Short mmCIF file of C-alpha atoms in Angstrom, two decimals:
data_model
loop_
_atom_site.label_atom_id
_atom_site.label_comp_id
_atom_site.label_asym_id
_atom_site.label_seq_id
_atom_site.Cartn_x
_atom_site.Cartn_y
_atom_site.Cartn_z
CA MET B 1 -129.08 24.52 13.63
CA ALA B 2 -128.64 21.41 11.45
CA ALA B 3 -125.30 20.40 9.90
CA GLN B 4 -126.40 21.72 6.51
CA ASP B 5 -127.39 25.04 8.08
CA LEU B 6 -123.99 25.20 9.80
CA HIS B 7 -122.32 24.63 6.45
CA SER B 8 -124.43 27.34 4.78
CA GLU B 9 -123.68 29.79 7.57
CA ILE B 10 -119.92 29.26 7.31
CA VAL B 11 -119.76 29.87 3.56
CA SER B 12 -122.54 32.47 3.23
CA HIS B 13 -120.21 35.48 3.42
CA HIS B 14 -117.93 34.33 0.61
CA ASP B 15 -118.07 34.68 -3.15
CA LYS B 16 -118.79 31.18 -4.42
CA VAL B 17 -118.17 29.06 -7.51
CA LEU B 18 -120.28 26.05 -8.43
CA ILE B 19 -118.53 23.19 -10.23
CA VAL B 20 -120.93 20.96 -12.14
CA ASP B 21 -119.49 17.44 -12.24
CA PHE B 22 -120.14 15.42 -15.39
CA GLY B 23 -118.13 12.46 -14.09
CA SER B 24 -114.54 13.50 -14.71
CA GLN B 25 -111.88 11.73 -12.65
CA VAL B 26 -110.23 15.08 -11.96
CA THR B 27 -113.21 17.26 -11.02
CA GLN B 28 -111.92 17.51 -7.46
CA LEU B 29 -108.69 18.97 -8.80
CA ILE B 30 -110.71 21.84 -10.29
CA ALA B 31 -112.05 22.55 -6.81
CA ARG B 32 -108.54 22.43 -5.36
CA ARG B 33 -107.23 24.94 -7.90
CA VAL B 34 -110.13 27.32 -7.22
CA ARG B 35 -109.59 27.05 -3.46
CA GLU B 36 -105.87 27.67 -3.98
CA ALA B 37 -106.86 30.90 -5.73
CA GLY B 38 -108.59 31.96 -2.50
CA VAL B 39 -112.16 31.43 -3.71
CA TYR B 40 -114.71 29.10 -2.11
CA CYS B 41 -116.30 26.48 -4.38
CA GLU B 42 -118.46 23.39 -4.21
CA ILE B 43 -118.97 20.41 -6.51
CA ALA B 44 -122.43 19.19 -7.49
CA PRO B 45 -123.23 16.21 -9.74
CA PHE B 46 -125.05 17.21 -12.91
CA GLN B 47 -128.16 15.36 -11.73
CA SER B 48 -128.62 17.79 -8.82
CA ALA B 49 -126.87 20.84 -10.26
CA LYS B 50 -130.11 22.80 -10.75
CA LYS B 51 -130.93 22.56 -7.05
CA ALA B 52 -127.32 23.27 -6.02
CA PHE B 53 -127.23 26.33 -8.30
CA ALA B 54 -130.38 27.73 -6.71
CA GLU B 55 -129.19 27.08 -3.14
CA LEU B 56 -125.55 28.15 -3.48
CA ARG B 57 -126.23 31.26 -5.61
CA PRO B 58 -122.71 31.20 -7.09
CA LYS B 59 -121.12 34.14 -8.88
CA ALA B 60 -119.48 31.86 -11.44
CA VAL B 61 -119.88 28.29 -12.71
CA ILE B 62 -117.36 25.75 -14.02
CA LEU B 63 -118.54 22.78 -16.10
CA SER B 64 -116.22 19.77 -15.66
CA GLY B 65 -115.09 17.12 -18.09
CA GLY B 66 -116.71 13.71 -18.27
CA PRO B 67 -116.69 10.31 -19.98
CA CYS B 68 -119.88 10.76 -22.05
CA SER B 69 -120.30 12.09 -25.59
CA VAL B 70 -122.45 15.16 -26.14
CA THR B 71 -123.55 13.55 -29.41
CA GLU B 72 -125.19 10.59 -27.64
CA GLU B 73 -128.89 10.68 -26.90
CA GLY B 74 -129.55 11.26 -23.21
CA SER B 75 -126.03 12.49 -22.43
CA PRO B 76 -125.76 14.92 -19.50
CA ARG B 77 -126.57 18.60 -19.87
CA ALA B 78 -126.02 21.67 -17.72
CA PRO B 79 -129.06 23.36 -16.15
CA GLN B 80 -130.29 26.04 -18.53
CA ALA B 81 -130.66 28.38 -15.55
CA ILE B 82 -126.87 28.70 -15.49
CA PHE B 83 -126.84 30.29 -18.94
CA GLU B 84 -129.77 32.55 -18.07
CA ALA B 85 -128.17 33.94 -14.91
CA GLY B 86 -125.77 36.37 -16.55
CA ILE B 87 -122.73 35.04 -14.67
CA PRO B 88 -119.37 33.82 -16.03
CA VAL B 89 -119.19 30.19 -17.13
CA LEU B 90 -116.08 28.12 -17.90
CA GLY B 91 -116.43 24.77 -19.66
CA ILE B 92 -113.58 22.24 -19.47
CA CYS B 93 -113.37 19.39 -22.04
CA TYR B 94 -116.88 17.87 -21.96
CA GLY B 95 -117.91 21.13 -20.30
CA GLU B 96 -116.79 23.10 -23.35
CA GLN B 97 -118.66 20.74 -25.65
CA VAL B 98 -121.90 20.75 -23.67
CA MET B 99 -121.83 24.54 -23.44
CA ALA B 100 -121.29 24.88 -27.18
CA GLU B 101 -124.09 22.39 -27.91
CA GLN B 102 -126.59 24.04 -25.56
CA LEU B 103 -125.86 27.52 -26.90
CA GLY B 104 -126.37 26.60 -30.56
CA GLY B 105 -122.99 25.33 -31.69
CA LYS B 106 -122.15 21.87 -32.97
CA VAL B 107 -120.10 19.00 -31.57
CA GLU B 108 -119.06 16.02 -33.67
CA ALA B 109 -117.72 12.60 -32.73
CA GLY B 110 -115.25 10.47 -34.63
CA HIS B 111 -112.52 13.04 -35.14
CA HIS B 112 -108.88 12.38 -34.36
CA ARG B 113 -108.61 11.74 -30.64
CA GLU B 114 -106.14 13.49 -28.35
CA PHE B 115 -105.05 11.82 -25.12
CA GLY B 116 -102.04 13.08 -23.23
CA ARG B 117 -99.63 15.92 -23.86
CA ALA B 118 -100.28 18.36 -26.67
CA ASP B 119 -99.19 21.82 -27.75
CA ILE B 120 -101.71 24.61 -28.01
CA GLN B 121 -101.34 27.98 -29.73
CA ALA B 122 -103.02 31.12 -28.43
CA VAL B 123 -104.49 32.86 -31.49
CA GLU B 124 -106.53 35.71 -29.93
CA LYS B 125 -106.23 37.94 -26.90
CA SER B 126 -108.57 36.98 -24.08
CA ALA B 127 -109.20 37.81 -20.45
CA LEU B 128 -108.68 34.11 -19.75
CA PHE B 129 -105.10 34.31 -21.07
CA ASP B 130 -104.26 37.77 -19.68
CA GLY B 131 -100.72 37.86 -18.31
CA VAL B 132 -100.28 34.12 -18.85
CA TRP B 133 -100.35 33.31 -22.57
CA GLU B 134 -99.27 35.54 -25.43
CA THR B 135 -100.93 35.50 -28.83
CA GLY B 136 -98.98 33.48 -31.37
CA SER B 137 -97.07 31.42 -28.81
CA ASN B 138 -97.34 27.68 -28.12
CA TYR B 139 -97.95 26.15 -24.70
CA PRO B 140 -98.07 22.56 -23.35
CA VAL B 141 -101.46 21.23 -22.18
CA TRP B 142 -103.09 17.91 -21.29
CA MET B 143 -105.77 16.66 -23.67
CA SER B 144 -108.30 13.86 -23.19
CA HIS B 145 -111.03 13.86 -25.82
CA GLY B 146 -112.48 12.08 -28.83
CA ASP B 147 -115.23 14.57 -29.74
CA ARG B 148 -114.64 18.21 -30.59
CA VAL B 149 -116.52 21.43 -31.23
CA THR B 150 -116.87 22.01 -34.99
CA ARG B 151 -119.18 25.06 -35.08
CA LEU B 152 -119.16 27.94 -32.65
CA PRO B 153 -122.31 29.29 -31.04
CA GLU B 154 -123.26 32.85 -31.96
CA GLY B 155 -121.08 35.43 -30.20
CA PHE B 156 -118.12 33.06 -29.68
CA LYS B 157 -114.65 33.29 -31.19
CA ARG B 158 -111.70 30.95 -31.30
CA ILE B 159 -108.91 31.97 -28.92
CA ALA B 160 -106.63 28.90 -29.13
CA MET B 161 -106.07 25.87 -31.34
CA SER B 162 -104.13 22.64 -31.42
CA GLU B 163 -103.26 20.29 -34.27
CA ASN B 164 -106.28 18.08 -33.66
CA ALA B 165 -108.64 20.58 -32.02
CA PRO B 166 -109.09 23.69 -34.18
CA LEU B 167 -111.37 25.13 -31.48
CA ALA B 168 -109.25 24.14 -28.49
CA ALA B 169 -110.30 27.26 -26.59
CA ILE B 170 -113.28 29.48 -27.31
CA ALA B 171 -114.74 32.62 -25.75
CA ASP B 172 -117.75 34.91 -25.76
CA GLU B 173 -116.11 37.83 -23.96
CA ALA B 174 -119.33 39.86 -23.82
CA ARG B 175 -121.21 37.19 -21.87
CA ARG B 176 -118.03 35.99 -20.12
CA TYR B 177 -118.38 32.43 -21.41
CA TYR B 178 -115.20 30.43 -21.97
CA GLY B 179 -114.50 26.87 -23.07
CA VAL B 180 -111.26 24.89 -23.19
CA GLN B 181 -110.82 21.45 -24.70
CA PHE B 182 -107.80 20.70 -22.51
CA HIS B 183 -107.66 19.99 -18.77
CA LEU B 184 -106.29 23.07 -17.06
CA GLU B 185 -106.77 21.59 -13.57
CA VAL B 186 -104.00 18.95 -13.87
CA VAL B 187 -100.32 19.59 -13.30
CA HIS B 188 -99.57 18.42 -16.85
CA THR B 189 -100.98 21.77 -18.01
CA PRO B 190 -98.29 23.93 -16.36
CA ASP B 191 -100.19 27.24 -16.63
CA GLY B 192 -103.59 25.74 -15.86
CA ALA B 193 -103.83 27.06 -12.29
CA LYS B 194 -103.00 30.58 -13.54
CA LEU B 195 -105.75 30.37 -16.17
CA LEU B 196 -108.25 29.25 -13.53
CA SER B 197 -107.13 32.12 -11.33
CA ASN B 198 -107.72 34.49 -14.24
CA PHE B 199 -111.24 33.12 -14.62
CA VAL B 200 -112.27 33.55 -10.99
CA HIS B 201 -110.51 36.87 -10.40
CA LYS B 202 -110.11 38.79 -13.68
CA VAL B 203 -113.19 37.45 -15.47
CA ALA B 204 -115.62 36.85 -12.60
CA GLY B 205 -114.17 39.49 -10.27
CA LEU B 206 -114.44 37.25 -7.19
CA LYS B 207 -112.79 38.18 -3.91
CA ARG B 208 -109.76 36.30 -2.60
CA ASP B 209 -111.38 35.79 0.81
CA TRP B 210 -111.27 32.03 1.39
CA THR B 211 -108.61 31.84 4.13
CA MET B 212 -108.26 29.59 7.16
CA ALA B 213 -108.17 32.60 9.49
CA ALA B 214 -111.57 33.70 8.19
CA PHE B 215 -112.87 30.13 8.24
CA ARG B 216 -111.80 29.72 11.86
CA GLN B 217 -113.75 32.76 13.03
CA GLU B 218 -116.86 31.85 11.05
CA ALA B 219 -116.75 28.19 12.09
CA VAL B 220 -116.48 29.04 15.79
CA ALA B 221 -119.52 31.33 15.56
CA SER B 222 -121.49 28.73 13.59
CA ILE B 223 -120.65 25.88 16.00
CA ARG B 224 -121.89 28.01 18.90
CA ALA B 225 -125.10 28.73 17.02
CA GLN B 226 -125.63 25.05 16.15
CA VAL B 227 -124.78 23.57 19.55
CA GLY B 228 -126.07 26.23 21.93
CA SER B 229 -125.69 25.02 25.52
CA ALA B 230 -125.75 21.31 24.60
CA ARG B 231 -122.93 18.85 25.29
CA VAL B 232 -120.85 17.39 22.47
CA LEU B 233 -119.03 14.06 22.17
CA CYS B 234 -116.08 14.06 19.75
CA GLY B 235 -114.62 10.86 18.32
CA LEU B 236 -110.86 11.42 18.53
CA SER B 237 -108.82 9.06 16.35
CA GLY B 238 -105.42 10.67 16.80
CA GLY B 239 -105.28 11.82 13.18
CA VAL B 240 -105.13 15.44 12.09
CA ASP B 241 -108.81 15.63 11.07
CA SER B 242 -110.37 14.69 14.39
CA ALA B 243 -107.72 16.58 16.37
CA VAL B 244 -108.39 19.81 14.45
CA ALA B 245 -112.15 19.31 14.76
CA ALA B 246 -111.82 18.78 18.52
CA VAL B 247 -109.68 21.87 19.11
CA LEU B 248 -111.91 24.02 16.90
CA ILE B 249 -115.06 22.86 18.72
CA HIS B 250 -113.39 23.33 22.11
CA GLU B 251 -112.53 26.91 21.13
CA ALA B 252 -116.21 27.42 20.39
CA ILE B 253 -117.91 25.73 23.37
CA GLY B 254 -115.22 24.93 25.95
CA ASP B 255 -116.11 22.35 28.59
CA GLN B 256 -119.30 21.34 26.79
CA LEU B 257 -117.00 19.08 24.76
CA THR B 258 -115.78 15.61 25.77
CA CYS B 259 -113.43 13.64 23.50
CA VAL B 260 -113.56 9.85 23.26
CA PHE B 261 -110.55 7.92 21.99
CA VAL B 262 -111.45 4.34 21.04
CA ASP B 263 -108.56 1.87 21.15
CA HIS B 264 -109.95 -0.85 18.89
CA GLY B 265 -106.80 -2.95 18.79
CA LEU B 266 -106.13 -2.03 15.15
CA LEU B 267 -103.75 0.86 15.80
CA ARG B 268 -100.07 1.18 15.06
CA MET B 269 -97.48 0.31 17.71
CA GLY B 270 -97.72 2.56 20.76
CA GLU B 271 -100.20 4.84 19.04
CA ALA B 272 -102.90 4.79 21.71
CA GLN B 273 -100.52 5.82 24.46
CA GLU B 274 -98.88 8.45 22.25
CA VAL B 275 -102.16 10.08 21.21
CA VAL B 276 -103.66 10.12 24.69
CA LYS B 277 -100.48 11.57 26.26
CA LEU B 278 -100.02 14.18 23.54
CA PHE B 279 -103.62 15.33 23.67
CA ARG B 280 -103.90 15.39 27.46
CA ASP B 281 -100.55 17.16 27.88
CA THR B 282 -101.39 19.77 25.25
CA TYR B 283 -105.08 20.51 25.79
CA ASN B 284 -107.28 20.82 28.83
CA ILE B 285 -110.10 18.94 27.12
CA PRO B 286 -111.84 16.05 28.90
CA LEU B 287 -110.69 12.83 27.22
CA VAL B 288 -112.10 9.35 27.73
CA HIS B 289 -109.81 6.47 26.67
CA VAL B 290 -111.87 3.37 25.85
CA ASP B 291 -110.12 -0.01 25.59
CA ALA B 292 -112.39 -1.85 23.15
CA GLU B 293 -109.85 -4.20 21.56
CA GLU B 294 -111.52 -7.41 22.72
CA MET B 295 -114.94 -6.36 21.39
CA PHE B 296 -113.66 -5.25 17.98
CA LEU B 297 -111.47 -8.29 17.37
CA ARG B 298 -114.24 -10.64 18.48
CA GLU B 299 -116.66 -9.10 15.98
CA LEU B 300 -114.03 -9.15 13.22
CA ASP B 301 -113.06 -12.77 13.79
CA GLY B 302 -113.21 -14.61 10.47
CA VAL B 303 -114.25 -11.50 8.49
CA SER B 304 -112.19 -11.23 5.30
CA ASP B 305 -114.28 -9.01 3.02
CA PRO B 306 -112.83 -5.45 3.23
CA GLU B 307 -116.21 -3.78 2.89
CA LEU B 308 -117.70 -5.89 5.67
CA LYS B 309 -114.69 -5.02 7.83
CA ARG B 310 -115.39 -1.31 7.34
CA LYS B 311 -119.08 -1.64 8.10
CA THR B 312 -118.44 -3.77 11.17
CA ILE B 313 -115.91 -1.29 12.53
CA GLY B 314 -118.20 1.66 11.81
CA ARG B 315 -121.08 -0.05 13.63
CA LEU B 316 -118.89 -0.82 16.65
CA PHE B 317 -117.66 2.76 16.84
CA ILE B 318 -121.27 3.92 17.08
CA ASP B 319 -121.94 1.34 19.81
CA VAL B 320 -118.98 2.66 21.84
CA PHE B 321 -119.95 6.30 21.39
CA ASP B 322 -123.53 5.51 22.36
CA ALA B 323 -122.39 3.74 25.53
CA GLU B 324 -119.99 6.53 26.49
CA ALA B 325 -122.69 9.15 25.95
CA LYS B 326 -124.87 7.35 28.50
CA LYS B 327 -121.99 7.20 30.99
CA ILE B 328 -121.31 10.92 30.61
CA ALA B 329 -125.00 11.64 31.15
CA SER B 330 -124.79 9.98 34.57
CA ASP B 331 -123.06 13.06 36.02
CA GLY B 332 -126.43 14.80 36.09
CA LYS B 333 -125.47 17.56 33.62
CA GLY B 334 -127.38 16.05 30.72
CA ALA B 335 -126.58 13.65 27.93
CA PRO B 336 -124.50 14.75 24.91
CA GLU B 337 -126.82 15.81 22.11
CA PHE B 338 -124.16 16.00 19.38
CA LEU B 339 -121.45 13.71 18.01
CA ALA B 340 -118.53 15.56 16.38
CA GLN B 341 -116.55 14.04 13.51
CA GLY B 342 -113.60 15.13 11.41
CA THR B 343 -115.49 14.58 8.15
CA LEU B 344 -113.76 16.28 5.19
CA TYR B 345 -115.08 17.49 1.84
CA PRO B 346 -113.57 14.52 -0.05
CA ASP B 347 -115.42 12.20 2.37
CA VAL B 348 -118.68 13.91 1.44
CA ILE B 349 -118.28 13.91 -2.32
CA GLU B 350 -116.71 10.42 -2.46
CA SER B 351 -119.66 9.04 -0.53
CA VAL B 352 -122.04 9.96 -3.34
CA SER B 353 -121.89 8.13 -6.65
CA PHE B 354 -122.31 10.94 -9.18
CA THR B 355 -122.29 8.85 -12.32
CA GLY B 356 -122.81 5.28 -11.17
CA GLY B 357 -119.12 4.66 -10.48
CA PRO B 358 -117.43 3.03 -7.49
CA SER B 359 -117.26 6.17 -5.34
CA VAL B 360 -120.36 5.22 -3.41
CA THR B 361 -118.36 2.69 -1.38
CA ILE B 362 -115.06 4.54 -0.93
CA LYS B 363 -116.02 6.20 2.36
CA SER B 364 -118.45 3.67 3.77
CA HIS B 365 -116.80 3.71 7.20
CA HIS B 366 -117.71 7.39 7.63
CA ASN B 367 -121.14 8.42 8.90
CA VAL B 368 -121.32 11.04 6.16
CA GLY B 369 -125.00 10.47 5.52
CA GLY B 370 -125.98 10.81 9.19
CA LEU B 371 -126.13 8.61 12.27
CA PRO B 372 -128.29 5.52 12.81
CA ALA B 373 -131.78 6.28 14.08
CA ARG B 374 -131.07 4.30 17.26
CA MET B 375 -128.45 6.87 18.25
CA LYS B 376 -130.25 9.89 19.64
CA MET B 377 -127.55 12.38 18.63
CA LYS B 378 -126.97 14.90 15.86
CA LEU B 379 -123.75 15.38 13.93
CA VAL B 380 -121.34 18.30 14.16
CA GLU B 381 -118.93 18.27 11.22
CA PRO B 382 -117.11 21.62 11.15
CA LEU B 383 -114.51 20.50 8.57
CA ARG B 384 -116.86 19.06 5.94
CA GLU B 385 -116.11 21.80 3.41
CA LEU B 386 -112.30 21.47 3.71
CA PHE B 387 -109.72 19.40 1.86
CA LYS B 388 -106.98 17.62 3.83
CA ASP B 389 -104.29 20.21 3.11
CA GLU B 390 -106.66 22.97 4.21
CA VAL B 391 -107.22 21.11 7.48
CA ARG B 392 -103.47 21.10 8.10
CA VAL B 393 -103.38 24.87 7.52
CA LEU B 394 -106.29 25.30 9.94
CA GLY B 395 -104.50 23.11 12.50
CA ARG B 396 -101.48 25.40 12.40
CA GLU B 397 -103.80 28.40 12.61
CA LEU B 398 -105.23 26.86 15.80
CA GLY B 399 -101.75 26.24 17.20
CA LEU B 400 -101.78 22.43 17.13
CA PRO B 401 -98.37 20.81 17.64
CA GLU B 402 -96.69 19.66 14.45
CA ALA B 403 -96.84 16.14 15.88
CA PHE B 404 -100.58 16.27 15.19
CA VAL B 405 -100.66 18.48 12.10
CA GLY B 406 -97.93 16.61 10.23
CA ARG B 407 -99.08 13.06 11.02
CA HIS B 408 -99.51 10.76 8.06
CA PRO B 409 -103.20 9.94 7.47
CA PHE B 410 -104.38 6.78 9.19
CA PRO B 411 -107.76 5.28 8.22
CA GLY B 412 -110.55 4.72 10.72
CA PRO B 413 -110.49 0.92 10.16
CA GLY B 414 -106.77 1.00 10.95
CA LEU B 415 -104.71 -2.12 10.34
CA ALA B 416 -107.86 -4.10 9.52
CA ILE B 417 -107.65 -2.98 5.90
CA ARG B 418 -103.89 -3.39 5.77
CA ILE B 419 -104.28 -7.09 6.38
CA PRO B 420 -106.14 -8.45 3.36
CA GLY B 421 -108.15 -11.47 4.46
CA ALA B 422 -109.02 -12.55 7.98
CA ILE B 423 -107.51 -10.71 10.95
CA THR B 424 -105.73 -12.49 13.81
CA HIS B 425 -103.79 -11.32 16.86
CA GLU B 426 -100.66 -12.86 15.35
CA LYS B 427 -101.01 -11.00 12.05
CA LEU B 428 -101.70 -7.71 13.84
CA GLU B 429 -98.56 -8.04 15.94
CA ILE B 430 -96.43 -8.94 12.91
CA LEU B 431 -97.76 -5.97 10.93
CA ARG B 432 -97.45 -3.56 13.86
CA LYS B 433 -93.76 -4.40 14.30
CA ALA B 434 -93.01 -4.22 10.57
CA ASP B 435 -94.80 -0.89 10.24
CA ALA B 436 -92.91 0.53 13.24
CA VAL B 437 -89.53 -0.47 11.77
CA TYR B 438 -90.48 1.01 8.39
CA LEU B 439 -91.58 4.37 9.86
CA ASP B 440 -88.49 4.46 12.07
CA GLU B 441 -86.26 4.11 9.01
CA ILE B 442 -88.23 6.85 7.24
CA ARG B 443 -87.72 9.23 10.15
CA LYS B 444 -84.03 8.38 10.47
CA ALA B 445 -83.60 9.16 6.77
CA GLY B 446 -85.32 12.54 7.24
CA LEU B 447 -88.05 11.62 4.75
CA TYR B 448 -91.19 11.63 6.93
CA ASP B 449 -92.29 15.16 6.03
CA GLN B 450 -91.62 14.61 2.32
CA ILE B 451 -94.09 11.72 2.22
CA TRP B 452 -97.87 12.09 2.35
CA GLN B 453 -98.48 8.60 3.70
CA ALA B 454 -96.34 5.52 4.32
CA PHE B 455 -97.31 2.17 5.74
CA ALA B 456 -96.75 -1.57 5.61
CA VAL B 457 -99.25 -4.18 4.41
CA LEU B 458 -99.23 -7.85 5.38
CA LEU B 459 -100.05 -9.67 2.15
CA PRO B 460 -102.24 -12.80 2.16
CA VAL B 461 -99.41 -14.96 0.79
CA ARG B 462 -96.55 -16.89 2.37
CA THR B 463 -93.27 -17.84 0.76
CA VAL B 464 -90.44 -20.28 1.38
CA GLY B 465 -87.19 -18.63 2.30
CA VAL B 466 -83.78 -19.50 3.70
CA MET B 467 -82.57 -17.68 6.79
CA GLY B 468 -79.16 -18.76 7.99
CA ASP B 469 -79.08 -22.56 7.84
CA GLY B 470 -82.84 -23.01 8.06
CA ARG B 471 -85.87 -22.83 5.84
CA THR B 472 -88.78 -20.54 6.64
CA TYR B 473 -92.34 -20.38 5.45
CA ASP B 474 -93.48 -16.89 6.38
CA HIS B 475 -95.45 -13.83 5.32
CA VAL B 476 -94.67 -11.27 2.61
CA CYS B 477 -94.73 -7.62 3.67
CA ALA B 478 -95.45 -4.84 1.15
CA LEU B 479 -94.23 -1.30 1.79
CA ARG B 480 -96.06 1.71 0.41
CA ALA B 481 -95.20 5.41 0.36
CA VAL B 482 -96.91 8.10 -1.69
CA THR B 483 -96.59 11.80 -2.32
CA SER B 484 -99.69 13.97 -2.59
CA VAL B 485 -101.07 17.40 -1.81
CA ASP B 486 -104.70 16.71 -1.01
CA GLY B 487 -104.93 12.91 -1.05
CA MET B 488 -107.12 12.89 -4.16
CA THR B 489 -104.26 11.75 -6.40
CA ALA B 490 -100.94 10.25 -5.38
CA ASP B 491 -97.68 9.01 -6.82
CA PHE B 492 -95.23 6.56 -5.30
CA PHE B 493 -92.28 8.02 -3.42
CA PRO B 494 -88.98 7.45 -5.28
CA TYR B 495 -86.84 5.83 -2.60
CA ASP B 496 -83.27 4.99 -3.49
CA MET B 497 -82.34 1.33 -3.33
CA ASN B 498 -80.07 1.84 -0.31
CA PHE B 499 -83.03 2.98 1.78
CA LEU B 500 -85.22 0.08 0.64
CA GLY B 501 -82.40 -2.34 1.35
CA ARG B 502 -81.96 -1.04 4.90
CA ALA B 503 -85.70 -1.08 5.65
CA ALA B 504 -86.21 -4.56 4.20
CA THR B 505 -83.19 -6.00 6.02
CA ARG B 506 -84.34 -4.61 9.36
CA ILE B 507 -87.88 -5.91 8.93
CA ILE B 508 -86.74 -9.41 8.01
CA ASN B 509 -84.20 -9.49 10.85
CA GLU B 510 -86.36 -7.95 13.56
CA VAL B 511 -89.89 -9.13 12.77
CA ARG B 512 -90.44 -12.83 13.24
CA GLY B 513 -93.01 -14.07 10.71
CA ILE B 514 -91.80 -12.10 7.65
CA ASN B 515 -89.22 -13.41 5.22
CA ARG B 516 -89.78 -11.22 2.17
CA VAL B 517 -90.39 -7.47 1.60
CA VAL B 518 -91.62 -5.81 -1.60
CA TYR B 519 -92.16 -2.13 -2.49
CA ASP B 520 -95.38 -1.02 -4.18
CA VAL B 521 -94.74 1.50 -6.96
CA THR B 522 -98.28 2.01 -8.23
CA SER B 523 -99.66 5.53 -8.47
CA LYS B 524 -103.16 6.56 -7.49
CA PRO B 525 -105.11 8.31 -10.22
CA PRO B 526 -108.34 9.92 -9.01
CA GLY B 527 -111.28 7.61 -8.59
CA THR B 528 -109.33 4.47 -7.67
CA ILE B 529 -109.93 2.33 -4.60
CA GLU B 530 -106.89 0.80 -2.95
CA TRP B 531 -105.13 0.31 0.37
CA GLU B 532 -105.66 3.42 2.45
#
């Protein structure tokens, strides 16, 4: 059974929603809200939506927003098959406009634009608003549009309006078609998740059956069907994704699984020893600890381009796994036929450029598209339809220690991408110590579990400073901490100045080579590429 067949088998028993992506920065948030409502969904770019619709056979479709104008020649359209299938359809922003246009309405450009917060008034009863919005009342929403629907298709009625969008929400209740000009997937529309829940449950009548307990049972059965009696090699990084994947696969196939932990010299302080001890003490799963620091740092010597760093590290990982597979085969029980990875759904969709944007390079260090031909193994990716927060829930369902489940995400390239520019042993040691002090202060303050991810970055600048009676010319360290739910969007963590003062003082005093510390307060809107 191929990876795609495994995926199809896992989700085949669930009611499904297809989300057609027209390039919105927040399309993945639509998927998150639908999953939160207990319904399985997948995202497909508009270019391949016709094929995805035929293969997924969804019971409802959501059309996302997007940067294009429906009025422009050649702008994206939804597959006509969606409107011929007799299933509920919800259009959001561009999705509302494209639905109106394709069904005989009219969209015009050049009207007053709305970007940001707006008030909307519900003017008609609707199944979409049932139990959430009352007719005649005003509600806050988040708008982002320049075009607007100016003539309704036949069978539609207006159900909500705003000052600059007279047709801010429309509905054809008979055909169960709905369109909203605002973004109900973002937190700035407070009732948006409830409206989406209304669509999938009250309008489409879909079952609330997407749970991690159900996923666990189905995934175990599907892994057994895919792997059979073959042996599996699992790349264990120490993060929650690979740990959950390893435990799930072990539950399915037992001793057919061997985990390989690659110490590439780019890990945080003491991390290799901590991960190996924790995993070996907790699980009776064969674990190979490979010390590959010399090889990785030799290959990375003089490499400063971050993309080349990722590709180099990814290539070396494959080399190590390939070599370990041959060693395991020497026991006479056969070579591993599968390589297991903790690939997540965001890895998959961020590795495909839907609309020509930068997403094609975001996940280049993952083998999302398959393994090199020279590696005679097939992929097992049992988590590829899950978001990060769902993986944590699954980890707890599997009984993983909180030390694994609650770990902050750590990228595969490790400290290599937290040292902009060339990597050296000296820089790695400086950053490792600074990062350890920073995380220690976070834990002492009781903040670790409130933060999605925190880390230090060694900036490619040096500054003159005075320490005691002497002058120094040392590195600048940047501290980062963000809050998030699923890692798709993030906001900086609002430390108080006392905490930052303590952390900065300790780093400067205890880490030789740093004489200045700054805190990064940028947020991460969806679609951005930055330090991981």
